[in-house]
PDB file of C-alpha atoms in Angstrom:
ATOM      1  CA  UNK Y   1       1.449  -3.120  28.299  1.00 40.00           C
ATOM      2  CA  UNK Y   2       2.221   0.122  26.941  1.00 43.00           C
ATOM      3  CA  UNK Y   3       4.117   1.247  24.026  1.00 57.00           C
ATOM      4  CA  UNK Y   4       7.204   2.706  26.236  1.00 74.00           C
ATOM      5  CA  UNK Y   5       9.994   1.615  24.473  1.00 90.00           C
ATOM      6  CA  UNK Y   6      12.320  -1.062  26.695  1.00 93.00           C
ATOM      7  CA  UNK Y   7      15.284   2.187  26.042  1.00 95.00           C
ATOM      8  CA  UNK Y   8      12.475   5.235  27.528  1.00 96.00           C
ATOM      9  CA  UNK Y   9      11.949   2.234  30.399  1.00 96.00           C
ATOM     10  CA  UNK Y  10      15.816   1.549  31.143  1.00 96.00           C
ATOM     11  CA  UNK Y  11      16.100   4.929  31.497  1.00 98.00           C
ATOM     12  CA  UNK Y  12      13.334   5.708  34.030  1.00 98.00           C
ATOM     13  CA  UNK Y  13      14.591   2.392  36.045  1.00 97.00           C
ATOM     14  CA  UNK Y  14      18.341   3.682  36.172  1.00 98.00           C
ATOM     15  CA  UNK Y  15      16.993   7.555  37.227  1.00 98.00           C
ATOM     16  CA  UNK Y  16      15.194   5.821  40.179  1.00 98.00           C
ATOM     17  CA  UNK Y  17      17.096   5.744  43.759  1.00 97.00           C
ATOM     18  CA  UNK Y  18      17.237   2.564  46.279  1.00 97.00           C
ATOM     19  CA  UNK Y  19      16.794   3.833  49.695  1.00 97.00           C
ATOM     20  CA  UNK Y  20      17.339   1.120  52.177  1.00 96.00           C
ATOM     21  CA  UNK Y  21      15.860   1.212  55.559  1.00 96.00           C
ATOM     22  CA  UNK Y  22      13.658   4.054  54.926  1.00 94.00           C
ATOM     23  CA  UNK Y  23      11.635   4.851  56.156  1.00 91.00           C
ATOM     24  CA  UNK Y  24      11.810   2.182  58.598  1.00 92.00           C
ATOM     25  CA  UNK Y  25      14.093  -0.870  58.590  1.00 95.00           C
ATOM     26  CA  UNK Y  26      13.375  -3.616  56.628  1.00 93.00           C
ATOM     27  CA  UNK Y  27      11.773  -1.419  53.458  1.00 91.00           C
ATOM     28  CA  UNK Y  28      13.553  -0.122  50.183  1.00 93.00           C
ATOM     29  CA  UNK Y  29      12.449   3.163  49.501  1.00 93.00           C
ATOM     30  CA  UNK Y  30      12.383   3.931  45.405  1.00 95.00           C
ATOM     31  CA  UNK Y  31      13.138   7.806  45.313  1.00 97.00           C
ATOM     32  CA  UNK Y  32      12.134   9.462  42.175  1.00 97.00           C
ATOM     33  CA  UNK Y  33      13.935  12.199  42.796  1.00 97.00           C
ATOM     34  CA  UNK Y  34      16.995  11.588  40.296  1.00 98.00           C
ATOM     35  CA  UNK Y  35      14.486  11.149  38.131  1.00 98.00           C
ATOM     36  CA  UNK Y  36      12.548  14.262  38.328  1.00 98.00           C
ATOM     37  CA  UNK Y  37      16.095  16.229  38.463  1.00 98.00           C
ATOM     38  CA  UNK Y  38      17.168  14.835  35.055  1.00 98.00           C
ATOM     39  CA  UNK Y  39      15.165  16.570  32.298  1.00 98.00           C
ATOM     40  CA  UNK Y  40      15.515  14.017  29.713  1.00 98.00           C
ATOM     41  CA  UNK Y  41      14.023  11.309  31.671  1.00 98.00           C
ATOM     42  CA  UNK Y  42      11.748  13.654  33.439  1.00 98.00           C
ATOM     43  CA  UNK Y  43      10.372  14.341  29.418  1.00 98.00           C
ATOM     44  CA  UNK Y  44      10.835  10.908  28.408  1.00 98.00           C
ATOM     45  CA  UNK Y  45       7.798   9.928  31.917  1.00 98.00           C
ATOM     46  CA  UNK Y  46       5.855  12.923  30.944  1.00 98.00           C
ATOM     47  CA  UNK Y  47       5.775  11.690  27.503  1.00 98.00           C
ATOM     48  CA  UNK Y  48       4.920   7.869  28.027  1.00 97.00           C
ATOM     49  CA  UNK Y  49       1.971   9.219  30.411  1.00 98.00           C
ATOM     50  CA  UNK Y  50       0.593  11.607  28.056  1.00 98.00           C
ATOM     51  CA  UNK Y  51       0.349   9.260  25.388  1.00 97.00           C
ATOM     52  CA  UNK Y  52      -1.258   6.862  27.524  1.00 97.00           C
ATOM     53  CA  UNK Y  53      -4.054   9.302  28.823  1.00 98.00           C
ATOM     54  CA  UNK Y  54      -4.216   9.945  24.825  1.00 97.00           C
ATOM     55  CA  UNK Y  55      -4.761   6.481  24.127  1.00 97.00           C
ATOM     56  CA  UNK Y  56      -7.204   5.687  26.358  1.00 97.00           C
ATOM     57  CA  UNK Y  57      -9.444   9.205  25.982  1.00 98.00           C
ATOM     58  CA  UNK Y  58      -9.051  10.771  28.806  1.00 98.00           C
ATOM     59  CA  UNK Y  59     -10.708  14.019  29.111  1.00 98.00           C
ATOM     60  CA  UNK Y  60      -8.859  14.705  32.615  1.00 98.00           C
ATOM     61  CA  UNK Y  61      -6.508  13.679  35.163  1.00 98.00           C
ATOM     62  CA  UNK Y  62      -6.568  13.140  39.012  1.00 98.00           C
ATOM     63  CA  UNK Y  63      -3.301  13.460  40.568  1.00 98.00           C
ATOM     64  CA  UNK Y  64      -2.421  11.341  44.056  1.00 97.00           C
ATOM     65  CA  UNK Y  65      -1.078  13.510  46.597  1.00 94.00           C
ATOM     66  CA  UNK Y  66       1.493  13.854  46.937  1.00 92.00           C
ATOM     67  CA  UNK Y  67       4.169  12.950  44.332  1.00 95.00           C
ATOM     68  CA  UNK Y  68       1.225  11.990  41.937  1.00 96.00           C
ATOM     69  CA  UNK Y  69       0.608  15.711  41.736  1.00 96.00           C
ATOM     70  CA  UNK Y  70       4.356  16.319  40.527  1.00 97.00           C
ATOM     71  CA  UNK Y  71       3.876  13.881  37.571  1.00 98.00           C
ATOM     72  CA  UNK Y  72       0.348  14.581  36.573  1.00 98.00           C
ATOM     73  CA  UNK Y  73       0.128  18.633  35.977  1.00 98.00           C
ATOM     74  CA  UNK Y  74       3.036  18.183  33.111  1.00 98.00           C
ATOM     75  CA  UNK Y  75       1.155  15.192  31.749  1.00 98.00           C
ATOM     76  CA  UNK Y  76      -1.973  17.061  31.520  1.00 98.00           C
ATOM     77  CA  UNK Y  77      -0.677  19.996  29.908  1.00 98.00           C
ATOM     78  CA  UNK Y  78       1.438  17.773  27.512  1.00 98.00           C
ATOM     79  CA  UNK Y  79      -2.044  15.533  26.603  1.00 98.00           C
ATOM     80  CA  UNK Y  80      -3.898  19.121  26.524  1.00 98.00           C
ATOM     81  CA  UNK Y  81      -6.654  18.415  29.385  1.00 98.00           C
ATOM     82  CA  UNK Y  82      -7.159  19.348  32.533  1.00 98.00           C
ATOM     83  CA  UNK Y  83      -6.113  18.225  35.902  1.00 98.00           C
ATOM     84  CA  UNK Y  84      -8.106  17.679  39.477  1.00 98.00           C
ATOM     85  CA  UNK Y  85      -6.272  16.828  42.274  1.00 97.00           C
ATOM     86  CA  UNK Y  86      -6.690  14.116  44.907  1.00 97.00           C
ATOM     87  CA  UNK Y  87      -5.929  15.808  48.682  1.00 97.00           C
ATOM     88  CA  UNK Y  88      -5.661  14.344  52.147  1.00 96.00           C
ATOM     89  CA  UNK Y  89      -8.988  14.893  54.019  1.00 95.00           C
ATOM     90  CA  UNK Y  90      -9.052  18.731  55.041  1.00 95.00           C
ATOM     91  CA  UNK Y  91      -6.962  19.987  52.697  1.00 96.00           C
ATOM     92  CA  UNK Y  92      -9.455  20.875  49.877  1.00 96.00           C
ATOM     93  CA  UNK Y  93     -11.212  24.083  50.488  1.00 95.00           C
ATOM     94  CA  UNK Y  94     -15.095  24.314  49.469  1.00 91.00           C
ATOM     95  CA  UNK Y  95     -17.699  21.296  48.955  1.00 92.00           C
ATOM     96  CA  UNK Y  96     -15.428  18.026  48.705  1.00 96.00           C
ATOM     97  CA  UNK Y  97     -16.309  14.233  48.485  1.00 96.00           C
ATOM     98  CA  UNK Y  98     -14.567  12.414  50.932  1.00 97.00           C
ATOM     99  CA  UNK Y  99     -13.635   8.209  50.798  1.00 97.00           C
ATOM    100  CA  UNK Y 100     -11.947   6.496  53.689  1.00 95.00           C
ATOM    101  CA  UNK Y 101      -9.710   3.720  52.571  1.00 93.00           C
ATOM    102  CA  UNK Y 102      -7.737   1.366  55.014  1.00 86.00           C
ATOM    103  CA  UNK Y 103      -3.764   1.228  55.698  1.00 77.00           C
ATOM    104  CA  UNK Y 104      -1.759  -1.464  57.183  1.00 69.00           C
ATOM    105  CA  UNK Y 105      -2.343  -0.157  60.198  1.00 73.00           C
ATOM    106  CA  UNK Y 106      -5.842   2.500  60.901  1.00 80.00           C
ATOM    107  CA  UNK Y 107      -7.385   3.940  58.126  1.00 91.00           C
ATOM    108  CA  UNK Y 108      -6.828   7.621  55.883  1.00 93.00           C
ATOM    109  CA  UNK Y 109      -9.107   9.640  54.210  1.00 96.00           C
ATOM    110  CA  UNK Y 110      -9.126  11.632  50.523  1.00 97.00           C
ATOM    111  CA  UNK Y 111     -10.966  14.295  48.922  1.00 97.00           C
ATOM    112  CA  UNK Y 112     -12.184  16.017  45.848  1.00 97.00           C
ATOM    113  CA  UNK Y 113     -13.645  18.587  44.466  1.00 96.00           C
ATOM    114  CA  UNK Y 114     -17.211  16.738  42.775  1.00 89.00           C
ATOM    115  CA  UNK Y 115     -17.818  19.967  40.686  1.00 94.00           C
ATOM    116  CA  UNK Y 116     -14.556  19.733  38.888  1.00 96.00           C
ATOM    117  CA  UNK Y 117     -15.760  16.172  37.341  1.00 97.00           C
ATOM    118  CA  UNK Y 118     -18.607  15.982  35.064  1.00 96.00           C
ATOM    119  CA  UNK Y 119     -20.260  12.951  33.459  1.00 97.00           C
ATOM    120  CA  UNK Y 120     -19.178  12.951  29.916  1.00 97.00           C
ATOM    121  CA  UNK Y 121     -15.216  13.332  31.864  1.00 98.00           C
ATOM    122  CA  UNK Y 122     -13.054  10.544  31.675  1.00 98.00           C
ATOM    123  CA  UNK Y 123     -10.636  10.129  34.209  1.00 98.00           C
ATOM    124  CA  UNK Y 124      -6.938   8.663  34.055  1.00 98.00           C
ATOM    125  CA  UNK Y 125      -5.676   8.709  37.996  1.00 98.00           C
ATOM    126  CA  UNK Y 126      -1.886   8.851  38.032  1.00 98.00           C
ATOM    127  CA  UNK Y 127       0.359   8.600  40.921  1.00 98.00           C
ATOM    128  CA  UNK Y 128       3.912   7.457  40.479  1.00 97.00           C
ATOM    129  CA  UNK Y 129       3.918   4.308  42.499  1.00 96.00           C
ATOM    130  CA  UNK Y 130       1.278   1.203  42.780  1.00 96.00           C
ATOM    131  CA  UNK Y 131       1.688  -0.163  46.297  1.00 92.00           C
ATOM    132  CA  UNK Y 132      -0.719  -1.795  48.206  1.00 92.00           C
ATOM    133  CA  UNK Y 133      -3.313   0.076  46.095  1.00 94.00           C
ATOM    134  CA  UNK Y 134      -5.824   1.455  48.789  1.00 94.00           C
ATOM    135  CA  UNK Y 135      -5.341   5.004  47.557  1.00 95.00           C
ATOM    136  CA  UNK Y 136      -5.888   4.395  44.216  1.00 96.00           C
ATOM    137  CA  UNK Y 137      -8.883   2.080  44.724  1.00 96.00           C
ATOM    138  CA  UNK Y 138      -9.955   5.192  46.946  1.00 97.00           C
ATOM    139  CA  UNK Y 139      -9.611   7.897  44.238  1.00 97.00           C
ATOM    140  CA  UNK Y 140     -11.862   5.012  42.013  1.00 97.00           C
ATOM    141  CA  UNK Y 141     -14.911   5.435  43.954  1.00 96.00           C
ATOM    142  CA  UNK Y 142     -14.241   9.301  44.140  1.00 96.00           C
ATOM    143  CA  UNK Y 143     -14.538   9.224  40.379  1.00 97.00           C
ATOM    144  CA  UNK Y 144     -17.383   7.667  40.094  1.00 96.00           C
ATOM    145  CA  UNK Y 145     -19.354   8.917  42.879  1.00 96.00           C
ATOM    146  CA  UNK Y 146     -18.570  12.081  41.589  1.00 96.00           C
ATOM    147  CA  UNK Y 147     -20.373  10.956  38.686  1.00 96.00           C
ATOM    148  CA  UNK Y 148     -17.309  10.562  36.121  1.00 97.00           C
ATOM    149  CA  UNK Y 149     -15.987   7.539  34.487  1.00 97.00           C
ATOM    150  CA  UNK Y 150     -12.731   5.908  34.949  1.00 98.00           C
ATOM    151  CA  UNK Y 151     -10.277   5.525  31.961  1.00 98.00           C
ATOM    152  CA  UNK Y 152      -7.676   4.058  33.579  1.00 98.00           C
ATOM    153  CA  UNK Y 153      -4.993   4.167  36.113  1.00 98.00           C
ATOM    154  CA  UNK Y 154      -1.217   4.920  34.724  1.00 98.00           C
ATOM    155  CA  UNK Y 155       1.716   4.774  37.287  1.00 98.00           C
ATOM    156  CA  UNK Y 156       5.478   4.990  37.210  1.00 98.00           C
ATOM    157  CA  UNK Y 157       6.098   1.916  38.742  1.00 97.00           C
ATOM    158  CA  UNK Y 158       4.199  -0.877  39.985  1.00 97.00           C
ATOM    159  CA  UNK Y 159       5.718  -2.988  43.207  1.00 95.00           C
ATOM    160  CA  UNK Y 160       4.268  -6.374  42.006  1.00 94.00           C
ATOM    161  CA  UNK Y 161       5.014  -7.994  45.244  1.00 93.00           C
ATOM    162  CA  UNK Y 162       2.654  -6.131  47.487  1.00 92.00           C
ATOM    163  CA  UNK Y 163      -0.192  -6.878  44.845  1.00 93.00           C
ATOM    164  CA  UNK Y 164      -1.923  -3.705  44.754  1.00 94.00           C
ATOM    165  CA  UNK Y 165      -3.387  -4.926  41.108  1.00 96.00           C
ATOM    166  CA  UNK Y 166      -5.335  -7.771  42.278  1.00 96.00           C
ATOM    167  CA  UNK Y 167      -6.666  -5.446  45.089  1.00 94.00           C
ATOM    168  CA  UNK Y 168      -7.299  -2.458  42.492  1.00 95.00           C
ATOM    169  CA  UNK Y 169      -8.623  -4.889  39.191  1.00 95.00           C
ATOM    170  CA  UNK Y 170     -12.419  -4.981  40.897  1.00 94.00           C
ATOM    171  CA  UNK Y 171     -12.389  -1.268  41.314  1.00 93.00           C
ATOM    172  CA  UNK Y 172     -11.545  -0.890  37.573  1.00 96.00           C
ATOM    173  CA  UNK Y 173     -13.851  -2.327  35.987  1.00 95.00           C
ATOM    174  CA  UNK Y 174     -12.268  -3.383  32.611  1.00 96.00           C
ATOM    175  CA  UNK Y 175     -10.764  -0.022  32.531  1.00 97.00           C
ATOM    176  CA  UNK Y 176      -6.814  -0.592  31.614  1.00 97.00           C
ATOM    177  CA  UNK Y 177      -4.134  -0.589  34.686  1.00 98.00           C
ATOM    178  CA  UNK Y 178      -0.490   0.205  33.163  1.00 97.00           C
ATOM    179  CA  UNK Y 179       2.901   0.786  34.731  1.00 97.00           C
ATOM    180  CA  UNK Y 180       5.719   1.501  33.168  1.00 97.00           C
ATOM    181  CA  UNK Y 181       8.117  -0.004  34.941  1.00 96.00           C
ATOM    182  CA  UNK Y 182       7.597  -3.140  37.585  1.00 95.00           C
ATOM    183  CA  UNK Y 183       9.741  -3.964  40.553  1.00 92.00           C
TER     184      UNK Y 183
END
């Protein structure tokens, strides 16, 4: 668990929008867009990340595209280190690494940029929310066949019923999974 205080986690949790039925019947969409329009809680995330990615050494940060991009360029810059994206297949200009991961239903692709990640790097992979975790598993393997290691994996929110921790816990070997908030 991370030091987030319970008051810095209230306040993400009541910045964070129930969408029902979207975006198919049946689901409950969490929109982080209140969030990301309110500066103070906006601060208060880019904060808690930041001193996670402190904590836990990161030298570097891989975004998930698409909304892990919007959280992780103000944590990097707060945490003073840099940050490589993760892009859907073909999106990446250049020499990329590519890992297929499977969805519910077919399969997706990601990329990165290998020469952005050296071997002395440690990487904390931030999105903003812990699903399923095929996509995160996915960036995992990009890390290290890239040649970098893994310091962790630091998300908003974590939907604990679809158990994307068990699925991602393998992947991480040891290295810490923490969310700041779980639904």
């Amino acid at each position: 668990m991370t030091s987030t205080t319970e008051s810095v986690r209230e306040l993400l949790l009541s910045r964070i929008r129930d969408v029902a039925d979207y975006p198919k019947p049946g689901v409950v969409f969490k929109d982080i867009t209140p969030l990301l329009a309110d500066p103070v809680a906006f601060t208060a995330l880019t904060d808690a990340l930041a001193e996670l990615c402190v904590r836990h050494g990161a030298t570097k940060i891989v975004g998930l595209e698409a909304r892990g991009f919007i959280l992780a360029a103000p944590v990097a810059i707060r945490a003073g280190i840099g940050f490589v994206p993760v892009r859907k297949a073909g999106k990446l200009p250049g020499a990329t690494l590519a890992q297929s991961y499977e969805l519910e239903y077919g399969s997706a692709e990601i990329e990165i940029h290998a020469e952005d990640l050296a071997a002395e790097d440690r990487i904390m992979v931030i999105d903003d929310v812990l699903a399923t975790g095929g996509t995160a598993e996915a960036s995992l393997e990009l890390i290290r066949r890239a040649g970098a290691q893994v310091a962790g994996v630091s998300v908003l929110m974590e939907l604990g019923f679809l158990s994307g921790r068990a699925r991602l816990e393998p992947g991480l070997r040891g290295a810490p999974l923490e969310a700041l908030i779980t639904v």
